[in-house]
């Protein structure tokens, strides 16, 4: 999608620190890390948010969840981690390309809101 920040990152038009990549998924370090490990995992095909997941694109979401444990292991998150996705205005989603935050490397807050 022409005007999407994460599509530009996936295409290499905007630099990022790549953590993992396969045919369907790209993962890179968040520019504003909230934990020692803060990786964003995104589908390479543009999906705006969780609200747009459907039968045509859910395979890429399944692939993301297959990749997450591999990244967590590579990052040394043996003691656990958190996966978050924000959706829409009330969910405080700032980038309108589906992404999952992988957070770990410290004891995370119990507060989710
Ligand atoms: P969210 O608020 O859930 O939409 O998260 C968007 C995340 O994207 C936020 O944690 C900061 C990150 N981010 C925004 N712009 C860039 C960028 O240009 N590069 C990288 N690596 N991360 C970015």
PDB file of N, CA and C in Angstrom, residues 28-112:
ATOM      1  N   UNK A  28      10.956  -6.628  12.941  1.00  0.00           N
ATOM      2  CA  UNK A  28      12.001  -5.608  13.112  1.00  0.00           C
ATOM      3  C   UNK A  28      11.851  -4.950  14.477  1.00  0.00           C
ATOM      4  N   UNK A  29      12.930  -4.302  14.913  1.00  0.00           N
ATOM      5  CA  UNK A  29      12.925  -3.702  16.254  1.00  0.00           C
ATOM      6  C   UNK A  29      12.121  -2.407  16.252  1.00  0.00           C
ATOM      7  N   UNK A  30      11.310  -2.254  17.316  1.00  0.00           N
ATOM      8  CA  UNK A  30      10.517  -1.033  17.465  1.00  0.00           C
ATOM      9  C   UNK A  30      11.442   0.160  17.666  1.00  0.00           C
ATOM     10  N   UNK A  31      11.092   1.275  17.026  1.00  0.00           N
ATOM     11  CA  UNK A  31      11.919   2.482  17.101  1.00  0.00           C
ATOM     12  C   UNK A  31      11.896   3.090  18.505  1.00  0.00           C
ATOM     13  N   UNK A  32      10.887   2.741  19.288  1.00  0.00           N
ATOM     14  CA  UNK A  32      10.709   3.309  20.633  1.00  0.00           C
ATOM     15  C   UNK A  32      10.480   2.172  21.627  1.00  0.00           C
ATOM     16  N   UNK A  33      11.552   1.405  21.923  1.00  0.00           N
ATOM     17  CA  UNK A  33      11.359   0.169  22.686  1.00  0.00           C
ATOM     18  C   UNK A  33      10.821   0.394  24.097  1.00  0.00           C
ATOM     19  N   UNK A  34       9.833  -0.423  24.461  1.00  0.00           N
ATOM     20  CA  UNK A  34       9.215  -0.354  25.789  1.00  0.00           C
ATOM     21  C   UNK A  34       9.739  -1.445  26.714  1.00  0.00           C
ATOM     22  N   UNK A  35      10.658  -2.249  26.223  1.00  0.00           N
ATOM     23  CA  UNK A  35      11.251  -3.347  27.002  1.00  0.00           C
ATOM     24  C   UNK A  35      12.579  -3.690  26.332  1.00  0.00           C
ATOM     25  N   UNK A  36      13.468  -4.418  27.036  1.00  0.00           N
ATOM     26  CA  UNK A  36      14.759  -4.769  26.423  1.00  0.00           C
ATOM     27  C   UNK A  36      14.600  -5.440  25.056  1.00  0.00           C
ATOM     28  N   UNK A  37      13.611  -6.313  24.926  1.00  0.00           N
ATOM     29  CA  UNK A  37      13.235  -6.814  23.595  1.00  0.00           C
ATOM     30  C   UNK A  37      11.884  -6.220  23.235  1.00  0.00           C
ATOM     31  N   UNK A  38      11.842  -5.515  22.120  1.00  0.00           N
ATOM     32  CA  UNK A  38      10.563  -4.982  21.611  1.00  0.00           C
ATOM     33  C   UNK A  38      10.627  -5.096  20.091  1.00  0.00           C
ATOM     34  N   UNK A  39      10.016  -6.161  19.604  1.00  0.00           N
ATOM     35  CA  UNK A  39      10.038  -6.478  18.176  1.00  0.00           C
ATOM     36  C   UNK A  39       8.620  -6.347  17.632  1.00  0.00           C
ATOM     37  N   UNK A  40       8.512  -5.802  16.430  1.00  0.00           N
ATOM     38  CA  UNK A  40       7.232  -5.728  15.729  1.00  0.00           C
ATOM     39  C   UNK A  40       7.216  -6.809  14.656  1.00  0.00           C
ATOM     40  N   UNK A  41       6.154  -7.591  14.625  1.00  0.00           N
ATOM     41  CA  UNK A  41       6.024  -8.656  13.628  1.00  0.00           C
ATOM     42  C   UNK A  41       4.813  -8.320  12.766  1.00  0.00           C
ATOM     43  N   UNK A  42       5.038  -8.258  11.455  1.00  0.00           N
ATOM     44  CA  UNK A  42       3.981  -7.789  10.550  1.00  0.00           C
ATOM     45  C   UNK A  42       3.835  -8.742   9.364  1.00  0.00           C
ATOM     46  N   UNK A  43       2.616  -8.816   8.812  1.00  0.00           N
ATOM     47  CA  UNK A  43       2.458  -9.547   7.547  1.00  0.00           C
ATOM     48  C   UNK A  43       3.006  -8.704   6.402  1.00  0.00           C
ATOM     49  N   UNK A  44       3.610  -9.349   5.422  1.00  0.00           N
ATOM     50  CA  UNK A  44       4.156  -8.585   4.286  1.00  0.00           C
ATOM     51  C   UNK A  44       3.043  -7.999   3.416  1.00  0.00           C
ATOM     52  N   UNK A  45       1.925  -8.696   3.340  1.00  0.00           N
ATOM     53  CA  UNK A  45       0.791  -8.127   2.606  1.00  0.00           C
ATOM     54  C   UNK A  45       0.040  -7.179   3.535  1.00  0.00           C
ATOM     55  N   UNK A  46      -0.429  -6.086   2.984  1.00  0.00           N
ATOM     56  CA  UNK A  46      -1.053  -5.064   3.818  1.00  0.00           C
ATOM     57  C   UNK A  46      -2.400  -5.540   4.361  1.00  0.00           C
ATOM     58  N   UNK A  47      -2.480  -5.546   5.680  1.00  0.00           N
ATOM     59  CA  UNK A  47      -3.735  -5.755   6.409  1.00  0.00           C
ATOM     60  C   UNK A  47      -3.756  -4.609   7.406  1.00  0.00           C
ATOM     61  N   UNK A  48      -4.855  -3.861   7.474  1.00  0.00           N
ATOM     62  CA  UNK A  48      -4.829  -2.629   8.265  1.00  0.00           C
ATOM     63  C   UNK A  48      -4.797  -2.886   9.767  1.00  0.00           C
ATOM     64  N   UNK A  49      -5.517  -3.888  10.210  1.00  0.00           N
ATOM     65  CA  UNK A  49      -5.607  -4.140  11.657  1.00  0.00           C
ATOM     66  C   UNK A  49      -6.246  -5.505  11.885  1.00  0.00           C
ATOM     67  N   UNK A  50      -6.358  -5.889  13.144  1.00  0.00           N
ATOM     68  CA  UNK A  50      -7.061  -7.130  13.485  1.00  0.00           C
ATOM     69  C   UNK A  50      -8.466  -7.122  12.905  1.00  0.00           C
ATOM     70  N   UNK A  51      -9.058  -5.943  12.851  1.00  0.00           N
ATOM     71  CA  UNK A  51     -10.432  -5.818  12.367  1.00  0.00           C
ATOM     72  C   UNK A  51     -10.568  -6.217  10.901  1.00  0.00           C
ATOM     73  N   UNK A  52      -9.467  -6.314  10.183  1.00  0.00           N
ATOM     74  CA  UNK A  52      -9.521  -6.688   8.765  1.00  0.00           C
ATOM     75  C   UNK A  52      -9.015  -8.099   8.493  1.00  0.00           C
ATOM     76  N   UNK A  53      -8.797  -8.878   9.558  1.00  0.00           N
ATOM     77  CA  UNK A  53      -8.395 -10.274   9.357  1.00  0.00           C
ATOM     78  C   UNK A  53      -9.595 -11.067   8.856  1.00  0.00           C
ATOM     79  N   UNK A  54      -9.371 -11.832   7.800  1.00  0.00           N
ATOM     80  CA  UNK A  54     -10.460 -12.635   7.233  1.00  0.00           C
ATOM     81  C   UNK A  54      -9.869 -13.922   6.643  1.00  0.00           C
ATOM     82  N   UNK A  55     -10.735 -14.720   6.015  1.00  0.00           N
ATOM     83  CA  UNK A  55     -10.300 -16.018   5.501  1.00  0.00           C
ATOM     84  C   UNK A  55      -9.242 -15.884   4.409  1.00  0.00           C
ATOM     85  N   UNK A  56      -9.220 -14.741   3.732  1.00  0.00           N
ATOM     86  CA  UNK A  56      -8.248 -14.547   2.643  1.00  0.00           C
ATOM     87  C   UNK A  56      -6.845 -14.218   3.147  1.00  0.00           C
ATOM     88  N   UNK A  57      -6.741 -13.637   4.353  1.00  0.00           N
ATOM     89  CA  UNK A  57      -5.412 -13.213   4.816  1.00  0.00           C
ATOM     90  C   UNK A  57      -4.984 -13.857   6.138  1.00  0.00           C
ATOM     91  N   UNK A  58      -5.825 -14.705   6.712  1.00  0.00           N
ATOM     92  CA  UNK A  58      -5.508 -15.238   8.040  1.00  0.00           C
ATOM     93  C   UNK A  58      -4.311 -16.193   8.035  1.00  0.00           C
ATOM     94  N   UNK A  59      -3.942 -16.714   6.870  1.00  0.00           N
ATOM     95  CA  UNK A  59      -2.763 -17.591   6.827  1.00  0.00           C
ATOM     96  C   UNK A  59      -1.508 -16.811   7.224  1.00  0.00           C
ATOM     97  N   UNK A  60      -1.449 -15.540   6.839  1.00  0.00           N
ATOM     98  CA  UNK A  60      -0.268 -14.748   7.206  1.00  0.00           C
ATOM     99  C   UNK A  60      -0.247 -14.492   8.710  1.00  0.00           C
ATOM    100  N   UNK A  61      -1.425 -14.386   9.316  1.00  0.00           N
ATOM    101  CA  UNK A  61      -1.494 -14.204  10.770  1.00  0.00           C
ATOM    102  C   UNK A  61      -1.063 -15.498  11.468  1.00  0.00           C
ATOM    103  N   UNK A  62      -1.495 -16.621  10.952  1.00  0.00           N
ATOM    104  CA  UNK A  62      -1.049 -17.901  11.518  1.00  0.00           C
ATOM    105  C   UNK A  62       0.467 -18.021  11.426  1.00  0.00           C
ATOM    106  N   UNK A  63       0.999 -17.566  10.304  1.00  0.00           N
ATOM    107  CA  UNK A  63       2.455 -17.625  10.115  1.00  0.00           C
ATOM    108  C   UNK A  63       3.167 -16.754  11.144  1.00  0.00           C
ATOM    109  N   UNK A  64       2.595 -15.580  11.423  1.00  0.00           N
ATOM    110  CA  UNK A  64       3.180 -14.704  12.447  1.00  0.00           C
ATOM    111  C   UNK A  64       3.276 -15.440  13.777  1.00  0.00           C
ATOM    112  N   UNK A  65       2.221 -16.179  14.122  1.00  0.00           N
ATOM    113  CA  UNK A  65       2.226 -16.857  15.426  1.00  0.00           C
ATOM    114  C   UNK A  65       3.101 -18.108  15.428  1.00  0.00           C
ATOM    115  N   UNK A  66       3.456 -18.594  14.253  1.00  0.00           N
ATOM    116  CA  UNK A  66       4.467 -19.649  14.193  1.00  0.00           C
ATOM    117  C   UNK A  66       5.866 -19.063  14.360  1.00  0.00           C
ATOM    118  N   UNK A  67       6.016 -17.831  13.895  1.00  0.00           N
ATOM    119  CA  UNK A  67       7.330 -17.175  13.934  1.00  0.00           C
ATOM    120  C   UNK A  67       7.651 -16.642  15.330  1.00  0.00           C
ATOM    121  N   UNK A  68       6.628 -16.189  16.050  1.00  0.00           N
ATOM    122  CA  UNK A  68       6.870 -15.539  17.347  1.00  0.00           C
ATOM    123  C   UNK A  68       7.712 -16.407  18.295  1.00  0.00           C
ATOM    124  N   UNK A  69       7.414 -17.684  18.478  1.00  0.00           N
ATOM    125  CA  UNK A  69       8.260 -18.472  19.389  1.00  0.00           C
ATOM    126  C   UNK A  69       9.705 -18.586  18.915  1.00  0.00           C
ATOM    127  N   UNK A  70       9.908 -18.573  17.607  1.00  0.00           N
ATOM    128  CA  UNK A  70      11.286 -18.622  17.090  1.00  0.00           C
ATOM    129  C   UNK A  70      12.031 -17.342  17.451  1.00  0.00           C
ATOM    130  N   UNK A  71      11.364 -16.193  17.279  1.00  0.00           N
ATOM    131  CA  UNK A  71      12.009 -14.922  17.623  1.00  0.00           C
ATOM    132  C   UNK A  71      12.250 -14.862  19.129  1.00  0.00           C
ATOM    133  N   UNK A  72      11.249 -15.283  19.899  1.00  0.00           N
ATOM    134  CA  UNK A  72      11.400 -15.247  21.355  1.00  0.00           C
ATOM    135  C   UNK A  72      12.595 -16.095  21.792  1.00  0.00           C
ATOM    136  N   UNK A  73      12.753 -17.263  21.188  1.00  0.00           N
ATOM    137  CA  UNK A  73      13.891 -18.115  21.539  1.00  0.00           C
ATOM    138  C   UNK A  73      15.198 -17.447  21.145  1.00  0.00           C
ATOM    139  N   UNK A  74      15.227 -16.861  19.952  1.00  0.00           N
ATOM    140  CA  UNK A  74      16.451 -16.201  19.484  1.00  0.00           C
ATOM    141  C   UNK A  74      16.813 -14.999  20.361  1.00  0.00           C
ATOM    142  N   UNK A  75      15.788 -14.376  20.943  1.00  0.00           N
ATOM    143  CA  UNK A  75      16.008 -13.206  21.804  1.00  0.00           C
ATOM    144  C   UNK A  75      16.293 -13.610  23.249  1.00  0.00           C
ATOM    145  N   UNK A  76      16.228 -14.916  23.528  1.00  0.00           N
ATOM    146  CA  UNK A  76      16.538 -15.402  24.875  1.00  0.00           C
ATOM    147  C   UNK A  76      15.425 -15.166  25.877  1.00  0.00           C
ATOM    148  N   UNK A  77      14.173 -15.179  25.399  1.00  0.00           N
ATOM    149  CA  UNK A  77      13.054 -14.871  26.285  1.00  0.00           C
ATOM    150  C   UNK A  77      12.493 -16.138  26.935  1.00  0.00           C
ATOM    151  N   UNK A  78      13.379 -16.946  27.496  1.00  0.00           N
ATOM    152  CA  UNK A  78      12.968 -18.239  28.066  1.00  0.00           C
ATOM    153  C   UNK A  78      12.065 -18.061  29.276  1.00  0.00           C
ATOM    154  N   UNK A  79      12.110 -16.891  29.898  1.00  0.00           N
ATOM    155  CA  UNK A  79      11.305 -16.668  31.102  1.00  0.00           C
ATOM    156  C   UNK A  79       9.925 -16.095  30.790  1.00  0.00           C
ATOM    157  N   UNK A  80       9.611 -15.932  29.521  1.00  0.00           N
ATOM    158  CA  UNK A  80       8.296 -15.448  29.135  1.00  0.00           C
ATOM    159  C   UNK A  80       8.344 -14.127  28.391  1.00  0.00           C
ATOM    160  N   UNK A  81       7.209 -13.763  27.866  1.00  0.00           N
ATOM    161  CA  UNK A  81       7.101 -12.527  27.064  1.00  0.00           C
ATOM    162  C   UNK A  81       5.634 -12.191  26.876  1.00  0.00           C
ATOM    163  N   UNK A  82       5.393 -11.061  26.243  1.00  0.00           N
ATOM    164  CA  UNK A  82       4.016 -10.604  25.981  1.00  0.00           C
ATOM    165  C   UNK A  82       3.871 -10.286  24.507  1.00  0.00           C
ATOM    166  N   UNK A  83       2.716 -10.640  23.946  1.00  0.00           N
ATOM    167  CA  UNK A  83       2.372 -10.295  22.556  1.00  0.00           C
ATOM    168  C   UNK A  83       1.132  -9.418  22.597  1.00  0.00           C
ATOM    169  N   UNK A  84       1.237  -8.253  21.973  1.00  0.00           N
ATOM    170  CA  UNK A  84       0.141  -7.275  22.003  1.00  0.00           C
ATOM    171  C   UNK A  84      -0.133  -6.804  20.581  1.00  0.00           C
ATOM    172  N   UNK A  85      -1.413  -6.596  20.280  1.00  0.00           N
ATOM    173  CA  UNK A  85      -1.745  -5.840  19.075  1.00  0.00           C
ATOM    174  C   UNK A  85      -2.791  -4.802  19.433  1.00  0.00           C
ATOM    175  N   UNK A  86      -2.582  -3.589  18.981  1.00  0.00           N
ATOM    176  CA  UNK A  86      -3.532  -2.509  19.201  1.00  0.00           C
ATOM    177  C   UNK A  86      -4.410  -2.400  17.961  1.00  0.00           C
ATOM    178  N   UNK A  87      -5.691  -2.099  18.173  1.00  0.00           N
ATOM    179  CA  UNK A  87      -6.636  -2.046  17.054  1.00  0.00           C
ATOM    180  C   UNK A  87      -7.511  -0.804  17.161  1.00  0.00           C
ATOM    181  N   UNK A  88      -7.413   0.041  16.161  1.00  0.00           N
ATOM    182  CA  UNK A  88      -8.316   1.184  16.064  1.00  0.00           C
ATOM    183  C   UNK A  88      -8.021   2.283  17.073  1.00  0.00           C
ATOM    184  N   UNK A  89      -8.887   3.278  17.078  1.00  0.00           N
ATOM    185  CA  UNK A  89      -8.662   4.479  17.889  1.00  0.00           C
ATOM    186  C   UNK A  89      -8.665   4.159  19.382  1.00  0.00           C
ATOM    187  N   UNK A  90      -9.658   3.414  19.856  1.00  0.00           N
ATOM    188  CA  UNK A  90      -9.703   3.106  21.290  1.00  0.00           C
ATOM    189  C   UNK A  90      -8.567   2.173  21.699  1.00  0.00           C
ATOM    190  N   UNK A  91      -8.068   1.373  20.765  1.00  0.00           N
ATOM    191  CA  UNK A  91      -6.924   0.506  21.045  1.00  0.00           C
ATOM    192  C   UNK A  91      -5.586   1.220  20.898  1.00  0.00           C
ATOM    193  N   UNK A  92      -5.640   2.510  20.538  1.00  0.00           N
ATOM    194  CA  UNK A  92      -4.425   3.332  20.376  1.00  0.00           C
ATOM    195  C   UNK A  92      -3.492   2.783  19.302  1.00  0.00           C
ATOM    196  N   UNK A  93      -4.065   2.282  18.207  1.00  0.00           N
ATOM    197  CA  UNK A  93      -3.242   1.841  17.080  1.00  0.00           C
ATOM    198  C   UNK A  93      -2.768   3.071  16.319  1.00  0.00           C
ATOM    199  N   UNK A  94      -1.457   3.254  16.230  1.00  0.00           N
ATOM    200  CA  UNK A  94      -0.926   4.451  15.558  1.00  0.00           C
ATOM    201  C   UNK A  94      -0.500   4.166  14.126  1.00  0.00           C
ATOM    202  N   UNK A  95      -0.104   2.943  13.819  1.00  0.00           N
ATOM    203  CA  UNK A  95       0.298   2.586  12.450  1.00  0.00           C
ATOM    204  C   UNK A  95      -0.739   1.607  11.907  1.00  0.00           C
ATOM    205  N   UNK A  96      -1.345   1.976  10.800  1.00  0.00           N
ATOM    206  CA  UNK A  96      -2.500   1.216  10.281  1.00  0.00           C
ATOM    207  C   UNK A  96      -2.070   0.078   9.353  1.00  0.00           C
ATOM    208  N   UNK A  97      -1.116  -0.696   9.837  1.00  0.00           N
ATOM    209  CA  UNK A  97      -0.692  -1.953   9.206  1.00  0.00           C
ATOM    210  C   UNK A  97      -0.587  -2.948  10.351  1.00  0.00           C
ATOM    211  N   UNK A  98      -1.341  -4.036  10.262  1.00  0.00           N
ATOM    212  CA  UNK A  98      -1.388  -5.022  11.347  1.00  0.00           C
ATOM    213  C   UNK A  98       0.014  -5.351  11.853  1.00  0.00           C
ATOM    214  N   UNK A  99       0.180  -5.249  13.163  1.00  0.00           N
ATOM    215  CA  UNK A  99       1.482  -5.588  13.750  1.00  0.00           C
ATOM    216  C   UNK A  99       1.270  -6.115  15.158  1.00  0.00           C
ATOM    217  N   UNK A 100       2.160  -7.025  15.529  1.00  0.00           N
ATOM    218  CA  UNK A 100       2.143  -7.616  16.856  1.00  0.00           C
ATOM    219  C   UNK A 100       3.429  -7.200  17.557  1.00  0.00           C
ATOM    220  N   UNK A 101       3.271  -6.611  18.744  1.00  0.00           N
ATOM    221  CA  UNK A 101       4.421  -6.230  19.567  1.00  0.00           C
ATOM    222  C   UNK A 101       4.857  -7.460  20.369  1.00  0.00           C
ATOM    223  N   UNK A 102       6.123  -7.824  20.282  1.00  0.00           N
ATOM    224  CA  UNK A 102       6.707  -8.866  21.131  1.00  0.00           C
ATOM    225  C   UNK A 102       7.596  -8.154  22.141  1.00  0.00           C
ATOM    226  N   UNK A 103       7.188  -8.258  23.415  1.00  0.00           N
ATOM    227  CA  UNK A 103       7.878  -7.545  24.496  1.00  0.00           C
ATOM    228  C   UNK A 103       8.442  -8.541  25.491  1.00  0.00           C
ATOM    229  N   UNK A 104       9.662  -8.330  25.921  1.00  0.00           N
ATOM    230  CA  UNK A 104      10.241  -9.212  26.918  1.00  0.00           C
ATOM    231  C   UNK A 104      11.612  -8.739  27.345  1.00  0.00           C
ATOM    232  N   UNK A 105      12.240  -9.577  28.158  1.00  0.00           N
ATOM    233  CA  UNK A 105      13.574  -9.244  28.647  1.00  0.00           C
ATOM    234  C   UNK A 105      13.547  -8.566  29.993  1.00  0.00           C
ATOM    235  N   UNK A 106      12.349  -8.408  30.561  1.00  0.00           N
ATOM    236  CA  UNK A 106      12.195  -7.880  31.919  1.00  0.00           C
ATOM    237  C   UNK A 106      10.829  -8.347  32.436  1.00  0.00           C
ATOM    238  N   UNK A 107      10.589  -8.190  33.733  1.00  0.00           N
ATOM    239  CA  UNK A 107       9.273  -8.475  34.297  1.00  0.00           C
ATOM    240  C   UNK A 107       8.333  -7.357  33.860  1.00  0.00           C
ATOM    241  N   UNK A 108       7.322  -7.695  33.075  1.00  0.00           N
ATOM    242  CA  UNK A 108       6.419  -6.692  32.527  1.00  0.00           C
ATOM    243  C   UNK A 108       5.325  -6.334  33.530  1.00  0.00           C
ATOM    244  N   UNK A 109       4.756  -5.161  33.331  1.00  0.00           N
ATOM    245  CA  UNK A 109       3.668  -4.715  34.210  1.00  0.00           C
ATOM    246  C   UNK A 109       2.457  -5.640  34.098  1.00  0.00           C
ATOM    247  N   UNK A 110       1.746  -5.842  35.206  1.00  0.00           N
ATOM    248  CA  UNK A 110       0.519  -6.641  35.151  1.00  0.00           C
ATOM    249  C   UNK A 110      -0.627  -5.845  34.539  1.00  0.00           C
ATOM    250  N   UNK A 111      -0.448  -4.541  34.471  1.00  0.00           N
ATOM    251  CA  UNK A 111      -1.507  -3.657  33.975  1.00  0.00           C
ATOM    252  C   UNK A 111      -1.550  -3.718  32.452  1.00  0.00           C
ATOM    253  N   UNK A 112      -2.712  -3.931  31.909  1.00  0.00           N
ATOM    254  CA  UNK A 112      -2.843  -4.002  30.457  1.00  0.00           C
ATOM    255  C   UNK A 112      -3.573  -2.796  29.877  1.00  0.00           C
TER     256      UNK A 112
END
